[in-house]
CSV table of C-alpha atoms in Angstrom, one decimal:
chain,number,residue,atom,x,y,z
Z,1,MET,CA,81.2,61.3,-84.7
Z,2,PRO,CA,78.0,59.2,-83.9
Z,3,THR,CA,75.9,59.1,-86.3
Z,4,ASP,CA,72.5,59.8,-86.4
Z,5,PRO,CA,70.4,56.7,-85.1
Z,6,VAL,CA,67.3,58.2,-87.4
Z,7,VAL,CA,67.4,56.8,-90.8
Z,8,PRO,CA,65.0,58.9,-93.6
Z,9,ALA,CA,63.2,56.8,-95.9
Z,10,ARG,CA,63.8,56.8,-99.5
Z,11,THR,CA,63.5,55.4,-103.0
Z,12,ALA,CA,64.1,52.4,-104.4
Z,13,ALA,CA,65.5,54.2,-106.8
Z,14,GLU,CA,68.3,56.3,-104.4
Z,15,VAL,CA,68.9,53.0,-102.0
Z,16,LEU,CA,70.3,51.8,-105.3
Z,17,ALA,CA,72.0,54.1,-106.0
Z,18,GLU,CA,73.6,55.0,-102.7
Z,19,LEU,CA,75.0,51.0,-102.9
Z,20,ARG,CA,76.5,51.5,-106.4
Z,21,GLY,CA,78.4,54.1,-105.1
Z,22,LEU,CA,79.2,51.9,-102.3
Z,23,ARG,CA,80.9,49.1,-104.2
Z,24,GLU,CA,82.7,51.0,-106.7
Z,25,ALA,CA,85.4,51.5,-103.7
Z,26,ASP,CA,85.4,47.5,-104.0
Z,27,ALA,CA,87.5,44.7,-106.1
Z,28,PRO,CA,86.6,44.2,-108.9
Z,29,THR,CA,84.2,40.6,-108.9
Z,30,ARG,CA,83.6,40.2,-112.3
Z,31,GLY,CA,86.4,40.6,-115.2
Z,32,GLY,CA,89.5,38.5,-114.4
Z,33,ARG,CA,91.2,40.6,-112.5
Z,34,THR,CA,91.0,39.4,-109.2
Z,35,PHE,CA,92.5,36.2,-108.7
Z,36,ALA,CA,91.0,36.0,-104.6
Z,37,TYR,CA,88.1,35.4,-103.1
Z,38,VAL,CA,85.8,35.6,-106.3
Z,39,TYR,CA,85.1,32.4,-108.4
Z,40,ASP,CA,83.5,33.4,-111.4
Z,41,ALA,CA,82.3,30.9,-114.9
Z,42,GLY,CA,82.1,34.1,-117.1
Z,43,VAL,CA,79.0,32.1,-118.2
Z,44,GLU,CA,76.8,34.4,-120.2
Z,45,GLY,CA,73.1,35.0,-118.6
Z,46,LEU,CA,74.3,33.0,-115.0
Z,47,ASP,CA,74.1,35.7,-112.2
Z,48,GLU,CA,71.0,37.2,-113.7
Z,49,LEU,CA,69.5,32.7,-113.0
Z,50,ALA,CA,70.7,33.1,-109.6
Z,51,ALA,CA,70.0,36.1,-108.6
Z,52,ALA,CA,66.1,35.6,-110.2
Z,53,ALA,CA,66.4,31.7,-108.5
Z,54,TYR,CA,67.2,33.3,-104.8
Z,55,THR,CA,64.7,35.6,-105.2
Z,56,SER,CA,61.9,33.9,-106.0
Z,57,PHE,CA,63.0,31.3,-102.7
Z,58,ALA,CA,64.2,34.6,-100.2
Z,59,THR,CA,61.3,34.3,-97.1
Z,60,VAL,CA,61.2,30.8,-98.0
Z,61,ASN,CA,61.9,29.6,-94.2
Z,62,GLY,CA,64.7,27.1,-94.7
Z,63,LEU,CA,64.3,26.3,-90.7
Z,64,ASP,CA,61.2,23.9,-91.0
Z,65,PRO,CA,61.2,21.9,-93.9
Z,66,THR,CA,57.4,19.6,-92.4
Z,67,VAL,CA,56.0,23.2,-93.8
Z,68,PHE,CA,58.4,24.3,-96.4
Z,69,PRO,CA,58.5,21.2,-98.7
Z,70,SER,CA,60.6,22.9,-101.4
Z,71,VAL,CA,63.0,23.3,-99.4
Z,72,ALA,CA,63.3,19.5,-98.6
Z,73,ARG,CA,63.5,18.9,-102.4
Z,74,LEU,CA,66.3,21.3,-103.1
Z,75,GLU,CA,68.7,20.1,-100.4
Z,76,ASN,CA,67.8,16.2,-101.8
Z,77,ASP,CA,69.4,17.4,-104.5
Z,78,VAL,CA,71.8,19.5,-104.1
Z,79,VAL,CA,73.1,16.9,-101.8
Z,80,GLY,CA,72.6,14.0,-103.7
Z,81,ALA,CA,73.9,15.5,-106.7
Z,82,VAL,CA,77.3,16.4,-104.4
Z,83,ALA,CA,76.4,12.9,-103.4
Z,84,ALA,CA,76.4,11.1,-106.6
Z,85,LEU,CA,79.9,12.8,-107.6
Z,86,LEU,CA,82.0,12.3,-104.6
Z,87,GLY,CA,80.5,9.7,-102.7
Z,88,ALA,CA,79.8,6.0,-100.9
Z,89,PRO,CA,76.4,3.8,-101.6
Z,90,GLY,CA,75.2,5.5,-98.1
Z,91,ALA,CA,76.7,8.7,-98.1
Z,92,ARG,CA,74.3,11.0,-96.3
Z,93,GLY,CA,74.9,15.3,-96.1
Z,94,THR,CA,73.0,18.7,-95.8
Z,95,PHE,CA,73.2,21.7,-97.2
Z,96,THR,CA,75.4,25.0,-95.5
Z,97,SER,CA,76.6,28.4,-95.4
Z,98,GLY,CA,79.6,27.4,-96.4
Z,99,GLY,CA,83.3,25.9,-96.0
Z,100,THR,CA,83.1,26.9,-92.1
Z,101,GLU,CA,80.1,25.2,-91.4
Z,102,SER,CA,80.7,22.6,-92.9
Z,103,ILE,CA,83.9,21.9,-91.0
Z,104,LEU,CA,82.7,22.8,-88.3
Z,105,LEU,CA,79.3,20.4,-88.4
Z,106,ALA,CA,82.5,18.1,-88.9
Z,107,VAL,CA,83.9,18.9,-85.9
Z,108,LYS,CA,81.1,18.3,-84.5
Z,109,THR,CA,80.3,14.9,-85.7
Z,110,ALA,CA,83.8,13.9,-84.5
Z,111,ARG,CA,83.4,15.1,-81.3
Z,112,ASP,CA,80.5,13.8,-81.0
Z,113,HIS,CA,80.5,10.3,-82.7
Z,114,ALA,CA,84.1,9.5,-80.5
Z,115,ARG,CA,82.1,10.3,-77.2
Z,116,ALA,CA,79.2,7.9,-78.2
Z,117,GLU,CA,81.3,4.9,-79.6
Z,118,ARG,CA,85.1,5.6,-77.5
Z,119,GLY,CA,84.5,7.5,-74.1
Z,120,VAL,CA,86.6,10.5,-75.7
Z,121,THR,CA,85.8,13.5,-73.1
Z,122,ALA,CA,89.1,15.6,-73.7
Z,123,PRO,CA,89.3,14.8,-78.2
Z,124,GLN,CA,92.2,16.2,-80.3
Z,125,LEU,CA,91.8,17.5,-83.5
Z,126,VAL,CA,95.3,16.2,-86.2
Z,127,LEU,CA,95.9,18.2,-89.1
Z,128,PRO,CA,98.8,19.2,-91.6
Z,129,SER,CA,99.7,23.0,-90.6
Z,130,THR,CA,98.5,23.9,-93.6
Z,131,ALA,CA,94.8,23.0,-93.5
Z,132,HIS,CA,92.6,25.3,-93.4
Z,133,ALA,CA,92.4,27.9,-90.6
Z,134,ALA,CA,88.3,26.8,-89.7
Z,135,PHE,CA,89.8,23.5,-88.0
Z,136,HIS,CA,91.9,25.8,-85.8
Z,137,LYS,CA,88.6,27.8,-85.1
Z,138,ALA,CA,86.0,24.4,-85.1
Z,139,ALA,CA,89.0,22.9,-82.6
Z,140,HIS,CA,87.9,26.8,-80.0
Z,141,TYR,CA,83.8,27.3,-80.3
Z,142,LEU,CA,83.9,23.0,-79.0
Z,143,GLY,CA,86.3,22.5,-76.5
Z,144,LEU,CA,89.0,20.4,-79.3
Z,145,GLU,CA,93.1,20.6,-78.8
Z,146,ALA,CA,95.2,20.7,-82.2
Z,147,VAL,CA,97.7,19.2,-83.0
Z,148,VAL,CA,99.7,20.3,-85.7
Z,149,VAL,CA,101.9,18.4,-87.7
Z,150,PRO,CA,104.2,19.5,-89.6
Z,151,VAL,CA,104.0,19.2,-93.8
Z,152,ASP,CA,106.9,18.0,-96.6
Z,153,PRO,CA,108.5,21.4,-96.9
Z,154,ASP,CA,109.5,21.0,-100.9
Z,155,THR,CA,106.3,20.0,-101.5
Z,156,PHE,CA,104.5,21.2,-98.7
Z,157,ARG,CA,101.6,18.0,-98.7
Z,158,ALA,CA,100.9,16.7,-95.8
Z,159,ASP,CA,102.9,14.1,-94.4
Z,160,ALA,CA,100.9,10.3,-93.8
Z,161,ARG,CA,103.5,8.9,-91.0
Z,162,ALA,CA,103.7,11.9,-89.1
Z,163,ILE,CA,100.1,12.4,-88.8
Z,164,ASP,CA,99.7,9.1,-87.7
Z,165,ALA,CA,102.4,9.5,-85.2
Z,166,ALA,CA,101.1,12.7,-84.3
Z,167,VAL,CA,96.8,9.8,-83.3
Z,168,THR,CA,96.9,8.7,-79.3
Z,169,ASP,CA,93.6,8.0,-78.1
Z,170,ARG,CA,92.2,11.4,-77.2
Z,171,THR,CA,91.6,11.9,-81.7
Z,172,VAL,CA,88.5,11.6,-82.6
Z,173,LEU,CA,89.6,13.6,-86.0
Z,174,VAL,CA,92.1,13.5,-88.8
Z,175,VAL,CA,92.3,16.3,-91.5
Z,176,ALA,CA,93.2,15.5,-95.4
Z,177,SER,CA,93.1,18.6,-98.0
Z,178,ALA,CA,92.3,18.0,-101.8
Z,179,PRO,CA,93.5,20.8,-102.4
Z,180,SER,CA,95.1,22.4,-99.5
Z,181,TYR,CA,93.9,26.5,-99.6
Z,182,ALA,CA,97.6,27.8,-99.1
Z,183,HIS,CA,99.8,26.3,-102.4
Z,184,GLY,CA,97.2,23.8,-103.7
Z,185,VAL,CA,98.1,21.0,-103.6
Z,186,VAL,CA,96.6,17.4,-102.9
Z,187,ASP,CA,97.1,15.7,-99.6
Z,188,PRO,CA,98.3,12.2,-99.7
Z,189,VAL,CA,94.5,11.5,-99.1
Z,190,ALA,CA,94.8,7.5,-99.7
Z,191,GLU,CA,97.8,7.1,-97.0
Z,192,ILE,CA,95.9,9.5,-94.2
Z,193,ALA,CA,92.6,7.3,-94.6
Z,194,ALA,CA,94.5,4.4,-94.6
Z,195,ALA,CA,96.2,6.0,-91.3
Z,196,ALA,CA,93.2,7.3,-89.8
Z,197,ALA,CA,91.1,3.7,-90.1
Z,198,GLY,CA,93.4,1.2,-89.1
Z,199,ARG,CA,93.9,3.0,-85.6
Z,200,GLY,CA,89.9,4.0,-85.0
Z,201,VAL,CA,89.9,7.2,-86.2
Z,202,LEU,CA,87.9,9.5,-88.0
Z,203,CYS,CA,88.8,11.2,-91.6
Z,204,HIS,CA,87.6,14.3,-93.1
Z,205,VAL,CA,89.1,15.9,-95.7
Z,206,ASP,CA,88.6,19.3,-96.9
Z,207,ALA,CA,88.1,19.7,-100.3
Z,208,CYS,CA,86.4,22.6,-100.5
Z,209,ILE,CA,87.4,24.2,-103.3
Z,210,GLY,CA,87.9,20.8,-104.9
Z,211,GLY,CA,85.5,19.1,-104.3
Z,212,TRP,CA,83.5,19.6,-107.4
Z,213,LEU,CA,86.4,20.7,-109.5
Z,214,LEU,CA,88.8,17.6,-108.8
Z,215,PRO,CA,86.4,14.8,-110.7
Z,216,HIS,CA,85.6,17.3,-113.8
Z,217,LEU,CA,89.3,17.9,-113.8
Z,218,ARG,CA,89.8,13.8,-114.2
Z,219,ARG,CA,86.5,14.1,-116.8
Z,220,ALA,CA,88.1,16.9,-118.8
Z,221,GLY,CA,92.0,14.6,-118.8
Z,222,ARG,CA,93.5,14.9,-116.3
Z,223,LYS,CA,95.2,12.6,-113.8
Z,224,VAL,CA,93.0,13.2,-110.5
Z,225,GLU,CA,94.2,10.8,-107.7
Z,226,PRO,CA,91.1,9.1,-106.0
Z,227,PHE,CA,90.5,11.9,-102.9
Z,228,ASP,CA,86.4,10.7,-101.8
Z,229,LEU,CA,84.4,8.9,-99.7
Z,230,SER,CA,85.5,6.6,-102.3
Z,231,VAL,CA,89.1,6.2,-100.4
Z,232,PRO,CA,88.5,3.4,-97.6
Z,233,GLY,CA,88.4,4.8,-94.0
Z,234,VAL,CA,87.1,8.6,-96.0
Z,235,THR,CA,83.7,9.2,-93.4
Z,236,SER,CA,83.3,12.7,-93.8
Z,237,LEU,CA,83.9,15.5,-96.7
Z,238,SER,CA,83.3,18.9,-97.2
Z,239,VAL,CA,83.0,21.1,-101.0
Z,240,ASP,CA,82.1,24.3,-101.1
Z,241,LEU,CA,79.3,25.0,-104.4
Z,242,HIS,CA,80.3,29.1,-103.9
Z,243,LYS,CA,84.0,28.1,-105.4
Z,244,TYR,CA,84.6,25.9,-108.4
Z,245,GLY,CA,80.7,25.3,-108.6
Z,246,TYR,CA,80.0,29.1,-109.4
Z,247,ALA,CA,77.5,29.7,-107.0
Z,248,ASP,CA,76.4,32.7,-105.4
Z,249,LYS,CA,78.8,33.2,-101.3
Z,250,GLY,CA,76.5,31.6,-99.7
Z,251,ALA,CA,76.3,27.4,-100.8
Z,252,SER,CA,78.5,24.1,-99.1
Z,253,VAL,CA,77.4,20.9,-98.3
Z,254,VAL,CA,79.0,18.8,-95.6
Z,255,LEU,CA,79.0,14.2,-96.3
Z,256,TYR,CA,79.4,11.7,-94.3
Z,257,ARG,CA,79.7,8.0,-95.4
Z,258,ASP,CA,76.6,7.0,-93.1
Z,259,ALA,CA,73.4,8.5,-91.8
Z,260,GLY,CA,74.8,7.2,-88.0
Z,261,LEU,CA,77.5,9.5,-88.6
Z,262,ARG,CA,75.3,11.9,-90.1
Z,263,ARG,CA,73.1,12.0,-86.7
Z,264,HIS,CA,75.4,13.3,-85.1
Z,265,GLN,CA,75.6,16.3,-86.4
Z,266,TYR,CA,72.3,17.1,-85.5
Z,267,PHE,CA,70.9,18.9,-82.6
Z,268,ALA,CA,67.3,18.3,-81.1
Z,269,HIS,CA,66.3,21.0,-78.2
Z,270,ALA,CA,62.9,19.5,-76.4
Z,271,GLY,CA,62.9,21.2,-72.9
Z,272,TRP,CA,61.3,24.3,-73.8
Z,273,PRO,CA,57.8,25.6,-74.2
Z,274,GLY,CA,57.8,26.3,-78.0
Z,275,TYR,CA,57.8,24.6,-81.1
Z,276,PRO,CA,60.7,21.3,-80.8
Z,277,VAL,CA,63.9,22.0,-82.5
Z,278,VAL,CA,65.5,20.1,-85.0
Z,279,ASN,CA,68.5,21.6,-86.2
Z,280,PRO,CA,70.4,19.7,-88.8
Z,281,THR,CA,72.9,23.1,-89.6
Z,282,VAL,CA,74.8,25.2,-86.7
Z,283,GLN,CA,72.4,28.2,-88.5
Z,284,GLY,CA,67.9,28.0,-87.0
Z,285,THR,CA,66.3,30.3,-89.3
Z,286,LYS,CA,67.9,30.7,-92.6
Z,287,SER,CA,66.7,31.6,-96.3
Z,288,GLY,CA,65.9,29.5,-99.0
Z,289,GLY,CA,67.4,31.5,-101.7
Z,290,LEU,CA,70.7,30.1,-101.1
Z,291,LEU,CA,69.9,26.9,-101.5
Z,292,ALA,CA,67.5,27.0,-104.0
Z,293,GLN,CA,70.4,30.0,-106.2
Z,294,ALA,CA,72.1,27.1,-106.2
Z,295,TRP,CA,70.3,24.1,-106.9
Z,296,ALA,CA,69.2,26.0,-110.5
Z,297,VAL,CA,73.3,26.9,-111.1
Z,298,LEU,CA,74.3,23.6,-111.2
Z,299,ARG,CA,71.3,22.4,-113.2
Z,300,TYR,CA,72.0,25.7,-116.0
Z,301,VAL,CA,75.9,24.3,-116.1
Z,302,GLY,CA,75.5,20.4,-116.2
Z,303,GLU,CA,77.8,18.3,-116.1
Z,304,ASP,CA,79.3,18.2,-119.9
Z,305,GLY,CA,79.4,23.0,-119.0
Z,306,TYR,CA,81.4,21.6,-115.7
Z,307,THR,CA,84.1,19.5,-117.1
Z,308,ALA,CA,84.2,22.1,-120.0
Z,309,LEU,CA,84.8,25.2,-117.2
Z,310,ALA,CA,87.2,22.8,-115.1
Z,311,GLY,CA,88.7,22.3,-118.7
Z,312,ARG,CA,89.4,26.0,-118.9
Z,313,VAL,CA,91.2,26.6,-115.0
Z,314,ALA,CA,93.3,24.0,-115.6
Z,315,GLU,CA,94.2,25.3,-119.1
Z,316,ALA,CA,95.1,28.5,-117.4
Z,317,SER,CA,96.7,26.9,-114.7
Z,318,ASP,CA,99.5,25.6,-118.1
Z,319,ARG,CA,100.0,28.9,-119.2
Z,320,LEU,CA,100.7,30.7,-115.8
Z,321,LEU,CA,103.2,28.5,-114.8
Z,322,ALA,CA,104.7,28.8,-117.0
Z,323,GLY,CA,104.6,32.3,-117.9
Z,324,LEU,CA,106.1,32.1,-113.8
Z,325,ARG,CA,108.7,29.4,-114.2
Z,326,ALA,CA,110.3,31.5,-116.8
Z,327,ILE,CA,110.6,34.5,-114.6
Z,328,PRO,CA,114.2,35.0,-113.2
Z,329,GLY,CA,113.6,34.6,-109.2
Z,330,VAL,CA,110.6,33.3,-109.6
Z,331,ARG,CA,109.7,30.0,-107.4
Z,332,VAL,CA,106.0,28.4,-107.7
Z,333,LEU,CA,105.4,26.7,-104.6
Z,334,GLY,CA,105.1,22.7,-104.7
Z,335,ASP,CA,102.9,21.0,-107.6
Z,336,PRO,CA,100.2,23.2,-108.1
Z,337,ALA,CA,96.3,20.4,-109.2
Z,338,ALA,CA,93.6,22.5,-109.1
Z,339,GLY,CA,93.1,25.8,-110.3
Z,340,LEU,CA,95.2,27.5,-106.7
Z,341,VAL,CA,98.4,28.4,-107.6
Z,342,SER,CA,101.1,30.0,-104.6
Z,343,PHE,CA,104.8,31.9,-106.0
Z,344,THR,CA,107.2,33.7,-103.9
Z,345,VAL,CA,110.5,36.0,-105.4
Z,346,LEU,CA,113.8,34.6,-104.5
Z,347,ASP,CA,116.5,37.0,-103.0
Z,348,GLY,CA,120.5,36.5,-104.4
Z,349,GLY,CA,121.2,33.7,-102.3
Z,350,GLY,CA,118.5,31.7,-103.3
Z,351,GLY,CA,116.0,32.7,-99.7
Z,352,PRO,CA,112.6,34.1,-100.0
Z,353,ASP,CA,112.9,37.8,-100.4
Z,354,LEU,CA,109.9,39.1,-98.9
Z,355,SER,CA,110.3,42.9,-99.0
Z,356,LEU,CA,110.3,42.4,-102.7
Z,357,LEU,CA,107.5,39.9,-102.5
Z,358,LEU,CA,105.3,42.8,-100.9
Z,359,HIS,CA,107.0,45.0,-102.9
Z,360,LEU,CA,105.7,43.7,-105.6
Z,361,ALA,CA,101.7,43.0,-104.7
Z,362,ASP,CA,101.3,46.4,-104.3
Z,363,GLU,CA,103.1,47.6,-107.7
Z,364,MET,CA,100.7,44.6,-109.2
Z,365,ARG,CA,97.4,45.9,-106.7
Z,366,GLY,CA,98.6,49.4,-108.9
Z,367,LEU,CA,98.2,48.1,-112.9
Z,368,GLY,CA,95.0,46.6,-111.5
Z,369,TRP,CA,95.0,43.3,-110.3
Z,370,TYR,CA,94.4,42.1,-107.2
Z,371,LEU,CA,97.4,38.9,-105.4
Z,372,GLN,CA,96.8,38.1,-102.8
Z,373,PRO,CA,100.2,37.8,-99.7
Z,374,GLN,CA,100.7,34.7,-97.5
Z,375,LEU,CA,102.9,35.5,-94.9
Z,376,SER,CA,105.7,33.6,-93.4
Z,377,PHE,CA,104.2,30.4,-91.7
Z,378,ASP,CA,107.2,27.6,-89.6
Z,379,GLY,CA,109.5,27.9,-91.6
Z,380,LEU,CA,107.3,28.2,-94.8
Z,381,PRO,CA,108.0,30.5,-97.4
Z,382,PRO,CA,105.6,33.7,-98.1
Z,383,ASN,CA,104.3,33.3,-101.1
Z,384,LEU,CA,101.4,35.6,-103.5
Z,385,HIS,CA,98.5,33.5,-103.9
Z,386,LEU,CA,96.9,33.0,-106.9
Z,387,THR,CA,93.5,31.3,-107.6
Z,388,LEU,CA,92.3,30.4,-111.3
Z,389,THR,CA,88.7,30.6,-113.0
Z,390,PRO,CA,87.7,30.3,-116.3
Z,391,ALA,CA,86.9,34.2,-116.2
Z,392,THR,CA,90.5,34.7,-115.6
Z,393,ALA,CA,92.0,32.1,-118.1
Z,394,GLY,CA,92.0,34.3,-121.2
Z,395,ARG,CA,93.8,37.1,-119.1
Z,396,VAL,CA,96.6,35.2,-117.2
Z,397,ASP,CA,99.1,35.8,-120.7
Z,398,ALA,CA,98.0,39.8,-120.2
Z,399,LEU,CA,98.8,38.7,-116.0
Z,400,VAL,CA,102.4,37.0,-116.7
Z,401,GLU,CA,103.9,40.3,-118.4
Z,402,ASP,CA,102.5,42.4,-115.6
Z,403,LEU,CA,103.8,40.9,-113.8
Z,404,GLY,CA,107.9,41.4,-114.5
Z,405,THR,CA,107.2,44.7,-115.5
Z,406,ALA,CA,106.5,45.1,-111.8
Z,407,LEU,CA,108.7,42.9,-110.3
Z,408,VAL,CA,111.3,45.0,-111.9
Z,409,ALA,CA,110.2,48.2,-110.7
Z,410,ALA,CA,109.3,46.8,-107.1
Z,411,ARG,CA,113.4,45.4,-107.2
Z,412,ALA,CA,113.5,49.3,-107.7
Z,413,LEU,CA,112.3,50.4,-104.0
Z,414,PRO,CA,114.4,50.7,-101.4
Z,415,PRO,CA,114.1,46.6,-99.0
Z,416,LEU,CA,111.5,46.8,-95.7
Z,417,THR,CA,112.9,45.8,-93.0
Z,418,ALA,CA,111.0,45.2,-89.3
Z,419,ASP,CA,113.1,47.1,-86.8
Z,420,PRO,CA,115.1,45.0,-85.0
Z,421,ALA,CA,114.1,46.2,-81.6
Z,422,LEU,CA,111.1,46.4,-82.5
Z,423,VAL,CA,110.9,42.4,-83.1
Z,424,GLY,CA,112.5,42.0,-80.3
Z,425,PHE,CA,110.4,44.7,-77.7
Z,426,ALA,CA,106.4,43.2,-79.5
Z,427,ALA,CA,107.7,39.7,-79.0
Z,428,ARG,CA,108.1,40.3,-75.1
Z,429,LEU,CA,104.5,41.0,-74.7
Z,430,ASP,CA,101.3,39.9,-73.8
Z,431,PRO,CA,99.2,40.4,-75.7
Z,432,ALA,CA,96.8,39.7,-73.5
Z,433,ALA,CA,97.2,42.0,-71.3
Z,434,LEU,CA,97.9,45.1,-73.9
Z,435,GLY,CA,95.2,47.6,-73.7
Z,436,PRO,CA,92.7,49.7,-75.2
Z,437,ASP,CA,96.2,52.4,-75.2
Z,438,GLU,CA,98.4,50.1,-76.2
Z,439,ILE,CA,97.4,48.4,-79.2
Z,440,ALA,CA,96.4,51.9,-80.8
Z,441,ALA,CA,99.5,52.9,-80.3
Z,442,VAL,CA,101.0,49.4,-81.9
Z,443,LEU,CA,98.2,49.6,-84.5
Z,444,ALA,CA,99.3,53.2,-85.8
Z,445,PHE,CA,102.7,52.3,-85.5
Z,446,ALA,CA,101.9,49.8,-87.8
Z,447,GLY,CA,100.3,51.3,-90.6
Z,448,LEU,CA,96.7,50.3,-89.9
Z,449,ASP,CA,94.9,53.7,-88.4
Z,450,SER,CA,92.5,53.7,-85.4
Z,451,ASP,CA,89.7,54.2,-88.5
Z,452,GLY,CA,90.4,51.0,-90.1
Z,453,GLY,CA,91.3,52.4,-93.1
Z,454,LEU,CA,95.0,50.9,-94.5
Z,455,PRO,CA,98.4,52.3,-96.6
Z,456,ALA,CA,98.0,53.5,-100.2
Z,457,ARG,CA,100.3,50.3,-100.4
Z,458,THR,CA,101.0,47.4,-97.9
Z,459,ALA,CA,104.1,46.5,-97.9
Z,460,PRO,CA,105.6,48.0,-94.7
Z,461,VAL,CA,102.3,46.3,-92.6
Z,462,LEU,CA,103.2,43.1,-93.9
Z,463,VAL,CA,107.1,43.4,-93.5
Z,464,LEU,CA,106.2,44.5,-90.0
Z,465,LEU,CA,103.2,41.4,-89.5
Z,466,ASP,CA,105.0,38.7,-90.7
Z,467,ALA,CA,108.1,39.4,-88.6
Z,468,MET,CA,104.9,39.8,-85.3
Z,469,PRO,CA,104.9,37.0,-82.7
Z,470,GLY,CA,101.4,35.0,-84.0
Z,471,PRO,CA,99.6,35.6,-80.6
Z,472,LEU,CA,100.6,39.1,-80.7
Z,473,LYS,CA,99.6,38.9,-84.6
Z,474,GLU,CA,96.0,37.8,-84.2
Z,475,ARG,CA,95.5,40.1,-81.5
Z,476,LEU,CA,96.6,43.4,-83.8
Z,477,LEU,CA,94.2,41.6,-86.3
Z,478,ALA,CA,91.7,41.2,-84.4
Z,479,GLU,CA,91.4,44.8,-83.0
Z,480,PHE,CA,92.3,46.3,-86.3
Z,481,VAL,CA,89.0,44.6,-88.0
Z,482,GLY,CA,87.1,45.1,-84.4
Z,483,SER,CA,87.9,49.7,-86.2
Z,484,VAL,CA,86.6,48.4,-89.4
Z,485,PHE,CA,82.6,47.8,-87.9
Z,486,HIS,CA,83.5,51.0,-85.5
Z,487,ASN,CA,79.4,50.7,-86.2
Z,488,GLY,CA,78.7,54.1,-86.8
Z,489,SER,CA,80.7,55.3,-83.9
């Protein structure tokens, strides 16, 4: 039933109590048991500092630094710190709301640069299959053709020669990851950048995850190959400060080799009767609070603090990898290098066992752990994904022990398979032609009800989704999320 649109006034205590109640159903963001989506430094006082810094700048409008000069000072400090860690002489950048916006801006910059410098009107984006979905989103929004190149099936790293072979006169940007999200492995950045430079094409490194962690791992004594703007041919780079910079969500930086390249990112418009508009980012009006809290966190933790935190992540990764490799039937994927680890479980023939893997995820959730399921793609195995942070370092041994227990329980459960007849039927469907009733029926069959709820165990749902064609899978997921945000009706 529609909800009453009239919202009665309540006391501050009542409002805050209701918010606390809503949080009770969420996965915990602190305490080290959620191994995805959250980055917890475990540093005393950090959350309180970030909240206070945000509050002090919450009402500042970041739209116009000539009216609020503090915004320019804070952004110059934050971007300057990132450039000093990852840049080259003359590097310039912008503070953004997250990795997706940073990537979107880098793709726009490459598109407009190629149009101005080379006359490219039908632009292509060349990227490995493990590149983040944000690049496909940017291509979709900005009218580029995404040319996807398979990665090495054993190492999960991008193939520099294959990427070079995919470049055409229409290519405006090639992409490398440091690391890729799905498997936590670092692509051969120097080889990819050299190939791009040899063809006169820009090269972006998606270091949203590793940009702040990898340099501090190197400082902590770990071997880290060059991946940033110091590498010849790398022309732009993205790094999220709300990941291993431990700022609150909504903090990222996109860096360019020089100011001339960054200029293509900007949007300016004077053809209307209002104020002259200059937007460095996708957003216009934005709170200065997110910038202020990122600035505060970077200063509070400091270089030595980040190095120590990186060392804790590396040590936790060592113990986790050793523990996983000691469990029979578990295979770690690739050579994880930057806090992310993915593993699959094998069947009797040595291949990935999707049903067992997803049963394991459900069993672990029942034990209070959240590991992120990732489905199979283009010959790459399904897996469970873990994000390590300093706060999870002390939980690794308990996690590995519970994994062993949960795996025994998962093996005792009946195997799950997608009905071949249904899979064959789904393969013949045109997702674009499905009407609301047909979508609702398929969602219900898949276990995704119209109220946006999920069953207690997600393995049956994910087994079915894994078997569906990509376009149908995307349509169903979009419709499901639409049902979650039903806006009270």
